[in-house]
Structures are given as C-alpha cells and as structure tokens.
Amino acid sequence: MPSSAAAQPANLDLLRIDDQLTPDERLVRDTVRSYVADRVMPHIADWFEAGTLPRELVPELGKLGLLGMHLTGYGCAGMGAVAYGVTCREMEAADSGLRSLVSVQGSLSMYPIWRYGSDAQKEEWLPRMAAGDAIGCFGLTEPDHGSDPGGMKTYAKPNDKGWVLSGTKMWITNGSIADVAVVWAGTPDGIRGFLVPRGARGFSTRTIHKKMSLRASVTAELHFDEVMLPADAVLPGVTGLKGPLSCLSEARFGIVWGVTGAARACLEAAVEYARTREQFGKPIGGFQLTQSKLAWMLADLTRAQLLALHLGRLKEAGKVAPEQVSLAKMANVRTAIDIARQARTILGANGITLEYPVIRHENNLESVLTYEGTEEIHALAVGQALTGLSAYR
Ligand SMILES: Cc1cc2nc3c(=O)[nH]c(=O)nc-3n(C[C@H](O)[C@H](O)[C@H](O)COP(=O)(O)OP(=O)(O)OC[C@H]3O[C@@H](n4cnc5c(N)ncnc54)[C@H](O)[C@@H]3O)c2cc1C
C-alpha cells in the first residue's frame, strides 16, 4: 500500500449519507464532534476504567443546547429528530455512557415532564434540566420486573395529603446523581408517573458497582420507603403503561442512531490498525480475509445508517409507530455489536485493551442490547406486527 494512501483517513461514508443532512444538521454534527474530540476522547478510557463520568460535563452539554434538544420551549433547542439522532451518533462514537446520559436526560426525564407534566412541573424542572443544572433519571425497571414492567410492585397510595410511595427500582441510569427521579408506580387508577426530588424523606439510592459495561455511566438502585409526596407530584397527563412506553420509544430512537456511532468508531479503529499492523511482512489490511471483514463491516454500517436516517425522516413527518422503532433498535444494535466484535478480531490482542476504543464499545453495546427493551422483546413487537399474534406470554 503506498504510504500516501495509508496517511489518508479512510472514507467510511462511501455512499455519502451525510450529504442528506441539512446545513443545520451538519452544524450540529460538527459541533458535537468537536466537543467530544476535545472534552471526552482524551479521557474516556480513563473514565471507563475508573467507572466515572464527570458531572461537570452536564452543564457543558446544556450550554451546547444538547439536553432535551428535540423539545420546544422551557429553554430547549427545538431541533428536529435527525439533529437529535446525529447528536446521539456523535456522542456514542465517543462512548455509549455519554449518549446514555443525554438520552436519559432528554428523552426519559425531560420528555415525560414536557409531555405529561403540569405547567408548574414544567416551569420548575425543564429550564434547569435543559441548562444541565439539574439531572433527571427514569425509574421503571424493578429487581423482579424488567421486560414485564406492567407487573411492577412499586406503589403510590393516595391519602388526604397526597401520596405515599413505596418500592424499589433497579438499574437506573443517573439514579444516584439525579436531582429528580421520574418514577413509575402503580396506583388505584393504574400506573402513573411521579416526580421525586433528591432528598425526599425515605428516598435513598445505591450506586451499582462491578459493572463490566457502561462503566462511564452511573447506574443505581432507587429505594422508596413510604416517601410522602404532595398531591401535585404526579404527572397529570397520563395513566397506564403507555406513559413510560412513549418515553422509551423516544429514547430508543436515539439508540438507533447512537449505536451507528459506536460501530463507526470500531470500524475506524479496525481500518487504521489494519493499515499499520504488519504480519508476515505486510500490513494485515493487505490480506484478503481482513479486507473482506472490513468490507462487510462497512456494508452493515451503511445499512444501519440508512435505517437511522429513514426513521428520523419518518419521525419528523410524524409517521413513526412503536414497531418501527422496535425493528430499528433490534437491527441496529445487533449490527453494531457484530461490527464491534469483528473489529476486535482485527486488533488481535490489542483489541482487548482500553488503549483502543473497541473493547469498550463492545462491552458497552452489551448493555445497549439489553436496556430499553431487550433484543428478544423487540423481536416480539415486530413479530406481533407481522402476524397479529402476541407471543409475550
Ligand atoms: C446499564 C443499564 C442501564 C439501565 N438503565 C435503566 C434506566 O435508566 N431506567 C430503567 O427503568 N431501566 C434501566 N435499565 C434496565 C433495563 O431496561 C432492563 O435490564 C431490561 O428491560 C431487561 O430487564 P431485565 O434485565 O430484568 O431482564 P429480564 O426481563 O429478566 O430478561 C432476561 C432475559 O429473558 C428474556 N425474556 C424476557 N421475557 C421474555 C419473553 N416474553 N420472551 C422471550 N424472552 C424473554 C429477555 O429478552 C432477556 O434475554 C438499565 C439496564 C442496564 C444494564
């Protein structure tokens, strides 16, 4: 391979998909890319190893207008779905933990307040959350109820002063650093959402340690021991599982885009490595088996990117249905994890160290495969759309 060719970064957008972005969307892309290159990439391997993500990033993301960026009013940027998707992609090209923070803040915490909250709740929380001065979390999963949240045990009992909330939520992103928890609980009328501020008496959190995935992200257990909440702590606009499911549909859309960033970063690392690592007297990228791997990785990545863009434009046209999001989440996460695993093989032993981004992405994607609906649950949603038959039970 001539050295001038090796010096050029590989073009991973062979089909010029980003040409389809509007100038505003390209500006968002470039802004997030340069922020991430400057503030995140130099440190992310260390943060992952240490199991932290510095809180000071949150107001920085707020200043850039990236928190709740697809919402309108209350200090939110009011951008389109594709701009939000591109942001998720560029964040997750750095780390799924960073994208998770932005998804949980915008789609899982701000969105339910924005969509189902009272004016007072919106005024109280959204401007601070958009600015990154307050962090939110979304408590749906419980120790015994993951894929089947409808069976939740957390319960809010009404009384003459308001509500008494009891129960436990598990695996909650941002749980122990959040200023407000959006908690879904059973009530006599069905499942409802509650805003529980940090410091409420009887509300405690415990950070979950020893994770091998999404280490640059805080994950916690939330415990509610007869927490007294005022009557206006409930989100007035929704009752039933459709409340949390609508939030998850928003966040899953971000995952569809985000994982293409993680996959792109893995492919970039694999191409770069293949061009420079020599075995048997030549770069391993010069072997046909390696080129075949790289070519298929690019083909798969390209398909995933097209799927994300198509879903984004559908969403902007107001035409997205949950089973479409399920199809895209299921397909793109699987594609991304396969690309990460293939990239890992090209890096050989170096593929298992944090000196390169690949194993970090690969491990992170194991969480992304499971959270916000496992691959199997999304397959059931698509299966039901195809057959008209529910196979959940
Ligand atoms: C890092 C991380 C962050 C998370 N953040 C949040 C958060 O912020 N908020 C929140 O509420 N939750 C969060 N979660 C929880 C996540 O959404 C759940 O882990 C997920 O819904 C799956 O639930 P579970 O782990 O209890 O698995 P289970 O539901 O016990 O499933 C175990 C296995 O059984 C399969 N299975 C279950 N039911 C069926 C069926 N009917 N047919 C076929 N297979 C089935 C599943 O697909 C899976 O393979 C997070 C999880 C992780 C790992």
Coordinates of C-alpha atoms and ligand atoms in Angstrom, one line a residue:
M1 CA 0.0 0.0 0.0
P2 CA 1.5 3.4 -0.9
S3 CA 2.3 5.5 2.2
S4 CA 0.2 8.5 0.9
A5 CA -2.9 6.2 0.8
A6 CA -2.1 5.0 4.3
A7 CA -1.9 8.6 5.6
Q8 CA -5.4 9.5 4.4
P9 CA -8.2 8.7 6.9
A10 CA -10.5 6.1 5.4
N11 CA -13.8 7.3 4.0
L12 CA -16.4 5.4 5.9
D13 CA -19.3 7.4 4.4
L14 CA -18.8 5.8 1.0
L15 CA -22.5 6.3 0.0
R16 CA -22.4 10.0 1.1
I17 CA -25.2 9.5 3.5
D18 CA -24.3 12.6 5.4
D19 CA -24.9 14.7 2.3
Q20 CA -28.6 14.1 3.0
L21 CA -28.3 16.1 6.2
T22 CA -29.4 19.8 6.2
P23 CA -26.9 22.5 6.8
D24 CA -28.3 22.9 10.3
E25 CA -27.9 19.2 11.0
R26 CA -24.4 19.2 9.7
L27 CA -23.6 22.1 12.0
V28 CA -24.9 20.1 15.0
R29 CA -22.8 17.1 13.8
D30 CA -19.7 19.2 13.6
T31 CA -20.3 21.0 16.9
V32 CA -20.8 17.7 18.8
R33 CA -17.9 16.0 17.1
S34 CA -15.5 18.8 18.0
Y35 CA -16.8 19.0 21.6
V36 CA -16.4 15.2 22.0
A37 CA -12.9 15.2 20.4
D38 CA -11.8 18.0 22.7
R39 CA -13.5 17.2 26.1
V40 CA -14.3 13.5 26.0
M41 CA -11.9 11.5 23.8
P42 CA -8.7 12.3 25.6
H43 CA -10.2 11.0 28.9
I44 CA -12.8 8.4 28.1
A45 CA -10.7 5.3 28.5
D46 CA -9.6 6.5 32.0
W47 CA -13.2 7.4 32.9
F48 CA -14.3 4.0 31.8
E49 CA -11.6 2.2 33.7
A50 CA -12.4 4.3 36.9
G51 CA -16.1 3.8 36.4
T52 CA -17.0 7.5 36.3
L53 CA -18.4 10.3 34.1
P54 CA -17.6 13.7 35.5
R55 CA -20.7 15.7 36.4
E56 CA -19.3 18.9 35.1
L57 CA -19.9 17.6 31.6
V58 CA -23.6 18.1 32.1
P59 CA -23.8 21.9 32.2
E60 CA -21.4 21.9 29.3
L61 CA -23.8 19.8 27.3
G62 CA -26.6 22.2 28.4
K63 CA -24.6 25.2 27.1
L64 CA -24.4 23.5 23.8
G65 CA -28.2 23.1 23.7
L66 CA -28.0 19.3 23.6
L67 CA -30.2 18.4 26.6
G68 CA -33.8 17.9 25.6
M69 CA -32.8 19.4 22.3
H70 CA -35.8 17.9 20.4
L71 CA -38.3 19.5 22.8
T72 CA -39.7 23.0 22.4
G73 CA -39.9 25.9 24.9
Y74 CA -38.5 26.0 28.5
G75 CA -35.0 26.6 27.3
C76 CA -35.0 23.6 24.9
A77 CA -33.5 23.9 21.5
G78 CA -36.5 22.7 19.5
M79 CA -34.4 20.8 17.0
G80 CA -35.7 18.0 14.6
A81 CA -35.4 14.3 15.1
V82 CA -32.5 13.9 12.7
A83 CA -30.4 16.6 14.5
Y84 CA -31.1 14.7 17.8
G85 CA -30.1 11.5 16.1
V86 CA -26.9 12.9 14.7
T87 CA -26.1 14.2 18.2
C88 CA -26.6 10.7 19.7
R89 CA -24.4 9.2 16.9
E90 CA -21.5 11.6 17.6
M91 CA -21.9 11.1 21.4
E92 CA -21.9 7.3 21.2
A93 CA -18.9 7.4 18.8
A94 CA -17.2 8.5 22.0
D95 CA -19.0 6.2 24.4
S96 CA -22.4 4.7 25.0
G97 CA -22.3 6.1 28.5
L98 CA -22.2 9.7 27.3
R99 CA -25.0 9.0 24.9
S100 CA -27.0 7.3 27.7
L101 CA -26.6 10.4 29.9
V102 CA -28.0 12.6 27.1
S103 CA -30.8 10.1 26.3
V104 CA -31.9 9.7 29.8
Q105 CA -31.9 13.4 30.5
G106 CA -33.7 14.5 27.3
S107 CA -35.9 11.5 26.3
L108 CA -36.6 9.7 29.6
S109 CA -36.7 12.5 32.1
M110 CA -37.4 15.8 30.4
Y111 CA -39.8 14.3 27.8
P112 CA -42.3 12.9 30.3
I113 CA -42.4 16.2 32.2
W114 CA -42.7 18.1 28.9
R115 CA -45.4 15.9 27.5
Y116 CA -47.4 14.9 30.6
G117 CA -46.4 17.4 33.3
S118 CA -48.4 20.3 34.7
D119 CA -47.3 23.9 33.8
A120 CA -45.8 24.2 37.3
Q121 CA -43.8 21.0 36.9
K122 CA -42.5 22.1 33.5
E123 CA -41.6 25.5 34.9
E124 CA -39.9 24.0 37.9
W125 CA -37.7 21.4 36.2
L126 CA -37.4 21.9 32.4
P127 CA -35.3 25.1 32.2
R128 CA -32.8 23.8 34.8
M129 CA -32.6 20.4 33.1
A130 CA -32.1 21.9 29.7
A131 CA -29.3 24.0 31.1
G132 CA -27.7 21.0 32.8
D133 CA -28.2 22.5 36.2
A134 CA -30.5 19.6 37.3
I135 CA -30.1 16.0 36.3
G136 CA -33.0 13.6 35.9
C137 CA -33.5 9.8 35.9
F138 CA -36.2 7.4 34.8
G139 CA -37.3 4.7 37.2
L140 CA -39.3 1.9 35.6
T141 CA -37.3 -1.4 36.0
E142 CA -37.5 -3.2 39.3
P143 CA -35.5 -6.1 40.6
D144 CA -38.2 -8.6 39.7
H145 CA -39.8 -6.8 36.8
G146 CA -37.6 -5.9 33.8
S147 CA -39.1 -6.9 30.4
D148 CA -42.5 -7.0 32.0
P149 CA -42.8 -3.7 33.8
G150 CA -46.6 -4.0 33.9
G151 CA -46.1 -6.3 36.9
M152 CA -44.3 -3.6 38.9
K153 CA -44.6 -3.7 42.7
T154 CA -43.7 0.0 43.4
Y155 CA -46.9 1.6 44.6
A156 CA -48.2 5.1 45.3
K157 CA -51.0 5.1 47.8
P158 CA -53.2 8.2 47.8
N159 CA -54.1 9.8 51.2
D160 CA -55.5 13.2 52.3
K161 CA -52.1 14.9 52.0
G162 CA -51.0 13.4 48.7
W163 CA -49.3 10.1 48.0
V164 CA -47.2 7.5 49.9
L165 CA -44.6 5.9 47.6
S166 CA -43.0 2.6 48.4
G167 CA -40.9 0.2 46.3
T168 CA -37.5 -0.4 44.6
K169 CA -36.3 0.5 41.2
M170 CA -33.2 -1.2 39.7
W171 CA -30.6 -0.4 37.1
I172 CA -31.5 3.3 36.9
T173 CA -29.1 5.4 34.8
N174 CA -28.1 8.6 36.6
G175 CA -30.0 7.3 39.6
S176 CA -27.6 8.3 42.4
I177 CA -26.7 11.7 40.8
A178 CA -30.2 12.8 39.8
D179 CA -31.9 15.8 41.3
V180 CA -35.3 14.5 40.2
A181 CA -36.4 11.0 39.6
V182 CA -39.3 10.3 37.3
V183 CA -40.8 7.2 39.0
W184 CA -43.5 5.0 37.5
A185 CA -45.7 3.3 40.2
G186 CA -49.0 1.5 40.5
T187 CA -51.9 3.5 41.9
P188 CA -55.6 2.6 42.3
D189 CA -56.2 4.0 38.8
G190 CA -53.2 2.3 37.1
I191 CA -49.6 3.1 36.5
R192 CA -48.7 6.8 37.0
G193 CA -45.5 8.9 36.9
F194 CA -44.3 10.8 39.9
L195 CA -41.6 13.4 40.3
V196 CA -39.5 12.6 43.3
P197 CA -36.8 15.2 44.2
R198 CA -33.5 14.1 45.7
G199 CA -33.6 14.5 49.4
A200 CA -37.3 13.5 49.9
R201 CA -37.5 11.7 53.2
G202 CA -37.4 7.9 52.8
F203 CA -35.9 8.1 49.3
S204 CA -32.4 6.6 49.1
T205 CA -30.1 5.4 46.3
R206 CA -27.3 2.9 46.0
T207 CA -24.8 3.0 43.1
I208 CA -24.3 -0.3 41.4
H209 CA -20.6 -1.2 41.1
K210 CA -18.6 -4.0 39.5
K211 CA -20.2 -3.4 36.0
M212 CA -18.2 -4.5 33.0
S213 CA -20.3 -2.5 30.6
L214 CA -21.3 1.2 30.5
R215 CA -18.7 2.0 33.1
A216 CA -18.6 5.6 32.2
S217 CA -22.2 5.9 33.3
V218 CA -23.8 5.9 36.8
T219 CA -26.3 3.1 37.4
A220 CA -28.2 2.9 40.6
E221 CA -30.9 1.3 42.7
L222 CA -33.6 3.6 44.0
H223 CA -35.4 2.8 47.2
F224 CA -38.6 4.4 48.4
D225 CA -39.6 3.7 52.0
E226 CA -43.0 5.3 52.5
V227 CA -42.0 8.5 50.8
M228 CA -44.6 11.2 51.4
L229 CA -45.3 13.2 48.2
P230 CA -47.6 16.1 47.7
A231 CA -50.7 15.7 45.6
D232 CA -49.1 17.6 42.7
A233 CA -46.1 15.3 42.5
V234 CA -48.0 13.1 40.0
L235 CA -47.7 13.8 36.2
P236 CA -51.3 14.7 35.4
G237 CA -51.3 13.9 31.7
V238 CA -51.1 10.1 31.5
T239 CA -52.2 6.9 33.2
G240 CA -51.1 3.4 32.3
L241 CA -48.1 1.8 30.8
K242 CA -48.4 3.9 27.7
G243 CA -46.8 6.7 29.7
P244 CA -43.4 5.1 30.2
L245 CA -43.6 3.2 26.9
S246 CA -44.0 6.5 25.0
C247 CA -40.8 7.8 26.7
L248 CA -38.9 4.6 25.8
S249 CA -39.9 5.0 22.2
E250 CA -38.3 8.5 22.2
A251 CA -35.1 7.1 23.8
R252 CA -34.9 4.0 21.6
F253 CA -34.9 6.3 18.6
G254 CA -31.7 7.8 20.0
I255 CA -30.2 4.3 20.4
V256 CA -31.0 3.5 16.7
W257 CA -28.7 6.4 15.8
G258 CA -26.3 6.2 18.7
V259 CA -25.1 2.7 18.0
T260 CA -24.1 3.6 14.5
G261 CA -21.6 6.0 16.1
A262 CA -20.1 3.2 18.3
A263 CA -19.9 0.9 15.3
R264 CA -18.3 3.6 13.1
A265 CA -15.7 4.2 15.8
C266 CA -14.9 0.4 15.9
L267 CA -14.6 0.3 12.1
E268 CA -12.4 3.3 12.1
A269 CA -10.1 1.8 14.7
A270 CA -10.0 -1.5 12.8
V271 CA -9.2 0.1 9.4
E272 CA -6.4 2.2 11.0
Y273 CA -5.0 -0.8 12.7
A274 CA -5.2 -3.0 9.6
R275 CA -3.3 -0.4 7.6
T276 CA -0.4 -0.2 10.0
R277 CA -0.1 -3.5 11.8
E278 CA 2.3 -5.8 9.9
Q279 CA 2.5 -9.6 10.0
F280 CA 4.1 -12.0 7.5
G281 CA 5.9 -9.0 6.1
K282 CA 3.0 -6.7 5.2
P283 CA 0.1 -4.8 6.7
I284 CA -2.7 -7.1 7.8
G285 CA -5.1 -4.9 5.8
G286 CA -3.4 -6.2 2.7
F287 CA -4.7 -9.7 3.3
Q288 CA -8.0 -10.6 1.6
L289 CA -9.6 -12.1 4.7
T290 CA -9.1 -8.8 6.6
Q291 CA -10.4 -6.8 3.6
S292 CA -13.5 -9.0 3.4
K293 CA -14.2 -8.4 7.1
L294 CA -13.8 -4.6 6.7
A295 CA -15.9 -4.5 3.5
W296 CA -18.8 -6.4 5.3
M297 CA -18.5 -4.2 8.3
L298 CA -18.8 -1.1 6.1
A299 CA -21.8 -2.6 4.3
D300 CA -23.5 -3.4 7.6
L301 CA -22.7 0.1 9.0
T302 CA -24.0 1.7 5.9
R303 CA -27.3 -0.2 6.1
A304 CA -27.6 0.8 9.8
Q305 CA -27.0 4.4 9.0
L306 CA -29.6 4.5 6.2
L307 CA -32.1 2.8 8.5
A308 CA -31.5 5.5 11.2
L309 CA -31.8 8.4 8.7
H310 CA -35.0 6.9 7.2
L311 CA -36.5 6.5 10.7
G312 CA -35.5 10.1 11.5
R313 CA -37.2 11.5 8.5
L314 CA -40.3 9.4 9.3
K315 CA -40.3 10.8 12.8
E316 CA -40.0 14.3 11.5
A317 CA -43.1 13.6 9.3
G318 CA -44.9 12.4 12.4
K319 CA -45.2 8.9 11.0
V320 CA -43.3 6.7 13.4
A321 CA -45.0 3.7 15.1
P322 CA -43.5 1.8 18.0
E323 CA -43.0 -1.4 16.0
Q324 CA -40.9 0.6 13.5
V325 CA -38.7 1.8 16.4
S326 CA -38.5 -1.8 17.7
L327 CA -37.4 -3.1 14.3
A328 CA -34.7 -0.4 14.0
K329 CA -33.5 -0.8 17.6
M330 CA -33.2 -4.5 17.3
A331 CA -31.5 -4.4 13.9
N332 CA -29.0 -1.6 14.6
V333 CA -27.9 -2.7 18.0
R334 CA -27.3 -6.2 16.6
T335 CA -25.4 -4.8 13.7
A336 CA -23.3 -2.5 15.9
I337 CA -22.3 -5.3 18.3
D338 CA -21.4 -7.6 15.4
I339 CA -19.2 -4.9 13.9
A340 CA -17.5 -4.3 17.3
R341 CA -16.8 -8.0 17.7
Q342 CA -15.4 -8.2 14.2
A343 CA -13.2 -5.1 14.8
R344 CA -11.9 -6.8 17.9
T345 CA -10.6 -9.7 16.0
I346 CA -8.7 -7.4 13.6
L347 CA -6.9 -5.8 16.5
G348 CA -5.8 -9.1 17.9
A349 CA -4.6 -8.9 21.4
N350 CA -4.6 -5.1 21.3
G351 CA -8.3 -5.5 20.8
I352 CA -8.8 -6.3 24.4
T353 CA -7.1 -3.2 25.9
L354 CA -8.5 0.2 26.6
E355 CA -5.6 1.6 24.6
Y356 CA -8.1 1.2 21.7
P357 CA -11.8 2.0 21.8
V358 CA -13.1 -1.3 20.5
I359 CA -13.5 -3.5 23.6
R360 CA -15.0 -0.5 25.5
H361 CA -17.6 -0.1 22.7
E362 CA -18.2 -3.9 22.5
N363 CA -18.8 -4.1 26.2
N364 CA -21.0 -1.1 26.3
L365 CA -23.1 -2.4 23.5
E366 CA -23.9 -5.5 25.7
S367 CA -25.9 -3.1 27.9
V368 CA -27.5 -1.3 24.9
L369 CA -28.6 -4.7 23.6
T370 CA -30.5 -5.3 26.9
Y371 CA -31.8 -1.9 28.0
E372 CA -34.8 -0.1 26.7
G373 CA -36.2 -3.4 25.6
T374 CA -34.1 -6.4 25.0
E375 CA -33.5 -7.7 21.6
E376 CA -36.0 -10.5 22.2
I377 CA -38.7 -8.2 23.4
H378 CA -38.3 -6.0 20.3
A379 CA -38.4 -9.2 18.1
L380 CA -41.8 -10.0 19.8
A381 CA -43.1 -6.5 19.0
V382 CA -42.1 -6.9 15.3
G383 CA -43.4 -10.5 15.3
Q384 CA -46.7 -9.2 16.6
A385 CA -46.8 -6.5 13.9
L386 CA -46.2 -9.2 11.3
T387 CA -48.6 -11.9 12.5
G388 CA -51.1 -10.1 14.6
L389 CA -50.4 -12.6 17.3
S390 CA -48.9 -11.6 20.7
A391 CA -46.2 -14.0 21.9
Y392 CA -45.2 -12.2 25.1
R393 CA -46.9 -14.7 27.4
Ligands
LIG1 C1 -26.6 -0.3 32.2 C2 -28.1 -0.3 32.3 C3 -28.8 0.8 32.4 C4 -30.2 0.8 32.6 N1 -30.9 2.0 32.8 C5 -32.2 1.9 33.1 C6 -32.9 3.1 33.4 O1 -32.4 4.2 33.4 N2 -34.2 3.0 33.8 C7 -34.9 1.8 33.8 O2 -36.1 1.8 34.2 N3 -34.2 0.7 33.5 C8 -32.9 0.7 33.1 N4 -32.2 -0.5 32.8 C9 -32.9 -1.8 32.9 C10 -33.3 -2.4 31.5 O3 -34.2 -1.7 30.9 C11 -33.6 -3.9 31.8 O4 -32.4 -4.5 32.2 C12 -34.3 -4.5 30.6 O5 -35.6 -4.0 30.4 C13 -34.4 -6.1 30.8 O6 -34.9 -6.4 32.1 P1 -34.1 -7.5 32.9 O7 -32.7 -7.1 33.0 O8 -34.8 -7.6 34.2 O9 -34.2 -8.8 32.1 P2 -35.4 -9.9 32.1 O10 -36.7 -9.2 31.8 O11 -35.3 -10.7 33.3 O12 -35.0 -10.7 30.8 C14 -34.0 -11.7 30.9 C15 -33.9 -12.4 29.5 O13 -35.2 -13.1 29.3 C16 -35.7 -12.6 28.0 N5 -37.2 -12.5 28.1 C17 -38.0 -11.9 29.0 N6 -39.3 -12.0 28.7 C18 -39.3 -12.8 27.5 C19 -40.3 -13.2 26.7 N7 -41.6 -13.0 26.9 N8 -40.0 -14.0 25.6 C20 -38.7 -14.2 25.3 N9 -37.7 -13.8 26.1 C21 -38.0 -13.1 27.1 C22 -35.1 -11.2 27.9 O14 -35.2 -10.9 26.5 C23 -33.7 -11.5 28.4 O15 -33.0 -12.1 27.4 C24 -30.9 -0.5 32.6 C25 -30.1 -1.6 32.4 C26 -28.7 -1.6 32.2 C27 -28.0 -2.8 32.0

